[in-house]
Amino acid sequence: MAEESPEPRVRLPQLRLDELLGEVQARLDAARGTRDRVHSLLEAVLSVGRELDLQQALHGIVEAAAVLVDARYAALGVIGPDGRRLSAFHTIGVSDEEIARIGPYPEGHGILGELIRHPEPLRLTKLSEHPASHSFPPHHPPMNSFLGVPIRVRDQIFGNLYLTEKRGGVQFDEDDESVLSTLAVAAGVAIDNARLYEESRLRERWLRANAEITHSLMSGTGRADVLGLMAERAREITGAARAVVAVPLDDGASLRVELATGEGADELGGLVLDVGESLMGRSFATASPAFWASPADGGGLPDDLSLLPGQGPAVAVPIGDGGQGVRGVVLLARQAGGAAFTGDETEQLQAFAAQAAIAMELAERRRDAEQMAVLQDRDRIARDLHDLAIQRLFATGMTLQSAGRFIEHPMAADRVLRAVDDLDQTIKIIRSTIFGLRARDGEGTATLRSRVVRVAGEAAPVLGFAPGVRMEGLVDTVVPGRTADDLVAVLAEALANAARHARAGRVDVVLETDGRTVRLTVTDDGVGVAPGGRRSGLRNMAERAEQRGGTLELTTPPGGGTTLVWEVPLPAEG
C-alpha cells in the first residue's frame, strides 16, 4: 500500500518578502538621513548662534543654508530702512570675477521683491514661469529651481534667504522648506544677538570718545583742536569717508567750513556755503538733522557734497540746541554705495554734537576770561588818551588858532591854520581809536574793527597760521552798517579762497578808509588763481562791490601770489 504524501507547507512568496525588506531598508535609510539632516541643522543653528560679528554671522547663515538643502547657489538679502529695497547682499556659489561681470547687486525686483512684498516661504520649480520673474542680466549663471524664506528678527523682517539650483537636478521639497524655515528662525535670533552686541560695542566707543573730548575740554585744549578731534572720532566710529564742521557767518545766510577731515577734505576747507543750497545749511536752518541718501531724494547733490567724487549717503546734525541757538553743523558722509545713516547712528551723533556745543561754549568763556585783563588795559589807555592826550591836543589847537590872529604874514598864518586842521583830524583819529578800544563784542553792535579781527582769527585754523591785519582811518565811524556787512562777507570769502586754493604761507589783510572810500586788500604769497577754477566766490564779491558802486580787482604781482582789492565809495554824509 502506497504511503500518503505529506501536505505542502505554506510559504510566503519570496517576492513579497524582498519588497518588505526593501521598504524597511528604505525607511531605515530615510530615518538615518533625517537623523543626519537634523544633526546638521542643529550644528548649523549652534554655529550661527555662536557668532557675534554681524557680517560673519550673515555669511555663516548663507553657507549653512546652502549645505542643508544641497543648493548650488545661496544668498541672503538684507532689507533696507525703506522696507522696499535690499541694502546688502551676501552670496555663495558665485565667484568675485563672476560678480564683477554681472554688475551691481540686485535691489529687490522680480522674485526677490516678491518675498519682500509677501514675506512667506516661496518654492518654485522654474523661476522663469513666475509672473514676477525678470530676465537675468548678462553673464548671470542659469537658475531654475528656487526656494526662498524670510528671516524675522523679533517683529520685523530683516531679510530673505534665497536658494537656487538644488544639486542632482532635483527639485526643492517640503523637507527643504521646513529645514530652511527652521534655520531662518535660528538666524533671526543670531542676527538679533549680533546686532545687540554690535550696538553695545558702538555705545562703548561713543562713551570712550566722549570721555576723551571731556578730558580735552578740561585740560584747556583750544576750540579748533577739540572740534577736529570730535570730527575725526565721529568719522571713525560711523565708518564715514569724511567729516566736516561749519559755523555760521555774521549775515546768517552763509556757513563757513571751519574744518574737514577724511577723503577729499582739503577741497572743503574754508568753503563758504549758502544756507539754502547745502545740506548743512538745511540742518542749520531747521535746527534738526538733515539726510541725503541718493539723487532720488530730489535736487541732486547739495553744494557741500558736489565737490567730492564718489559721494554717498550723508547726514548733517546741528551743533547746539534751540535754547542757546545753533552754533554750527557737523556733517558725515560715506562713499557711494555705502549704507544710509540710521536713526540710532543719528541719535548718537546728536549727543556727540552736544559735546561740540560745550566745546564752543567753554572756548568762548575761556577766551572772554583771558581777554578781561586786556580789556581793562584798553580801558585805562582809552581813559588816558581821552583825559590827557585829547585835552592837550585840543588846548594846543585853541592856542594856535588864537595865535593865528596875530600873525600878519599870509604863509605863516596859512601854516598855522593847516596845523590846527591836522590837530582836529588827529583828535578824530584818537577818538576813533578810543571807541575801538572800548568796544565789546556783545555790547550793542560789534564794531567793524572787531568783526574784521574775529573773521581773521576764525580763518587761522583753516589757513594753518594767523593772517596779518592792519587797519587805517575811521573805519568804525564812517563805514555804514550794510557796507560793513558786505565787507566782512567779502573778507570771509577771500580768506576761504586763500585757504582752499592758494597754498600760501602768509596772508595780509589791510582795511583803510579816507572818509570817501573804504578799501579792503587781501594779499597772499600762494600759487595764484588757477585758470578754469570755481568762480562763484569771486562773482559774489564782485556783485557786492557793484551794488555799492565800487570795484573788485584781482591781480598777480610779479613776485607771485594774489592781491585782491575790494573798494567802494562811502556816502557823502560819512
mmCIF file of N, CA, C and O in Angstrom, residues 54 119 193 223 238 240 316 348 400 419-420 422 442 450 494 499 501-502 536-537 549 562:
data_model
loop_
_atom_site.group_PDB
_atom_site.id
_atom_site.type_symbol
_atom_site.label_atom_id
_atom_site.label_comp_id
_atom_site.label_asym_id
_atom_site.label_seq_id
_atom_site.Cartn_x
_atom_site.Cartn_y
_atom_site.Cartn_z
ATOM 1 N N LEU A 54 28.296 90.657 13.188
ATOM 2 C CA LEU A 54 27.106 90.592 12.346
ATOM 3 C C LEU A 54 27.430 90.119 10.936
ATOM 4 O O LEU A 54 26.740 89.245 10.392
ATOM 5 N N PRO A 119 6.258 88.340 2.644
ATOM 6 C CA PRO A 119 7.261 87.576 3.396
ATOM 7 C C PRO A 119 6.757 86.205 3.856
ATOM 8 O O PRO A 119 6.505 85.978 5.046
ATOM 9 N N ASN A 193 21.130 88.842 18.316
ATOM 10 C CA ASN A 193 22.216 88.847 19.290
ATOM 11 C C ASN A 193 23.426 89.622 18.756
ATOM 12 O O ASN A 193 24.048 90.413 19.479
ATOM 13 N N ARG A 223 39.642 125.400 20.946
ATOM 14 C CA ARG A 223 38.393 125.011 20.298
ATOM 15 C C ARG A 223 38.638 124.267 18.990
ATOM 16 O O ARG A 223 38.016 123.241 18.727
ATOM 17 N N THR A 238 31.497 105.983 12.887
ATOM 18 C CA THR A 238 30.401 105.731 11.951
ATOM 19 C C THR A 238 30.865 105.129 10.631
ATOM 20 O O THR A 238 30.035 104.785 9.795
ATOM 21 N N ALA A 240 32.400 106.745 8.294
ATOM 22 C CA ALA A 240 32.206 107.737 7.237
ATOM 23 C C ALA A 240 33.528 108.006 6.530
ATOM 24 O O ALA A 240 34.615 107.830 7.101
ATOM 25 N N ALA A 316 23.686 115.578 8.219
ATOM 26 C CA ALA A 316 24.161 116.804 8.861
ATOM 27 C C ALA A 316 23.377 117.011 10.143
ATOM 28 O O ALA A 316 22.151 116.896 10.154
ATOM 29 N N GLN A 348 23.061 109.033 18.254
ATOM 30 C CA GLN A 348 24.369 109.084 18.901
ATOM 31 C C GLN A 348 25.157 110.295 18.431
ATOM 32 O O GLN A 348 25.854 110.954 19.219
ATOM 33 N N LEU A 400 46.925 177.728 19.064
ATOM 34 C CA LEU A 400 47.380 178.068 17.723
ATOM 35 C C LEU A 400 46.339 178.905 16.980
ATOM 36 O O LEU A 400 46.677 179.843 16.235
ATOM 37 N N ALA A 419 47.955 173.480 10.550
ATOM 38 C CA ALA A 419 48.327 172.724 11.759
ATOM 39 C C ALA A 419 47.118 172.501 12.651
ATOM 40 O O ALA A 419 46.946 171.425 13.252
ATOM 41 N N VAL A 420 46.253 173.541 12.751
ATOM 42 C CA VAL A 420 45.027 173.374 13.541
ATOM 43 C C VAL A 420 44.136 172.291 12.931
ATOM 44 O O VAL A 420 43.567 171.452 13.656
ATOM 45 N N ASP A 422 45.138 169.771 11.122
ATOM 46 C CA ASP A 422 45.789 168.479 11.391
ATOM 47 C C ASP A 422 45.513 168.019 12.814
ATOM 48 O O ASP A 422 45.304 166.808 13.069
ATOM 49 N N GLY A 442 29.275 141.867 21.814
ATOM 50 C CA GLY A 442 28.105 141.518 22.596
ATOM 51 C C GLY A 442 27.492 142.718 23.275
ATOM 52 O O GLY A 442 26.391 142.643 23.777
ATOM 53 N N SER A 450 36.345 145.067 15.217
ATOM 54 C CA SER A 450 36.283 143.797 15.953
ATOM 55 C C SER A 450 35.798 142.665 15.058
ATOM 56 O O SER A 450 36.254 141.523 15.180
ATOM 57 N N ALA A 494 37.307 135.800 0.813
ATOM 58 C CA ALA A 494 38.686 135.917 0.343
ATOM 59 C C ALA A 494 39.632 135.021 1.145
ATOM 60 O O ALA A 494 40.507 134.341 0.581
ATOM 61 N N ALA A 499 42.666 129.867 1.728
ATOM 62 C CA ALA A 499 42.887 128.602 2.438
ATOM 63 C C ALA A 499 42.709 127.410 1.519
ATOM 64 O O ALA A 499 43.450 126.430 1.601
ATOM 65 N N HIS A 501 42.752 127.301 -2.009
ATOM 66 C CA HIS A 501 43.413 127.226 -3.313
ATOM 67 C C HIS A 501 44.849 127.766 -3.335
ATOM 68 O O HIS A 501 45.641 127.332 -4.165
ATOM 69 N N ALA A 502 45.176 128.724 -2.455
ATOM 70 C CA ALA A 502 46.431 129.441 -2.629
ATOM 71 C C ALA A 502 47.657 128.654 -2.178
ATOM 72 O O ALA A 502 48.749 128.847 -2.702
ATOM 73 N N SER A 536 32.466 131.165 -8.457
ATOM 74 C CA SER A 536 31.249 131.651 -7.797
ATOM 75 C C SER A 536 31.582 132.605 -6.665
ATOM 76 O O SER A 536 30.902 133.628 -6.471
ATOM 77 N N GLY A 537 32.642 132.342 -5.886
ATOM 78 C CA GLY A 537 33.008 133.224 -4.793
ATOM 79 C C GLY A 537 33.434 134.594 -5.286
ATOM 80 O O GLY A 537 33.027 135.628 -4.748
ATOM 81 N N GLY A 549 28.425 150.479 -5.980
ATOM 82 C CA GLY A 549 29.094 151.416 -6.880
ATOM 83 C C GLY A 549 30.596 151.314 -6.842
ATOM 84 O O GLY A 549 31.295 152.262 -7.220
ATOM 85 N N THR A 562 48.656 136.418 -4.892
ATOM 86 C CA THR A 562 47.442 137.067 -5.380
ATOM 87 C C THR A 562 47.134 138.279 -4.509
ATOM 88 O O THR A 562 47.318 138.241 -3.291
#
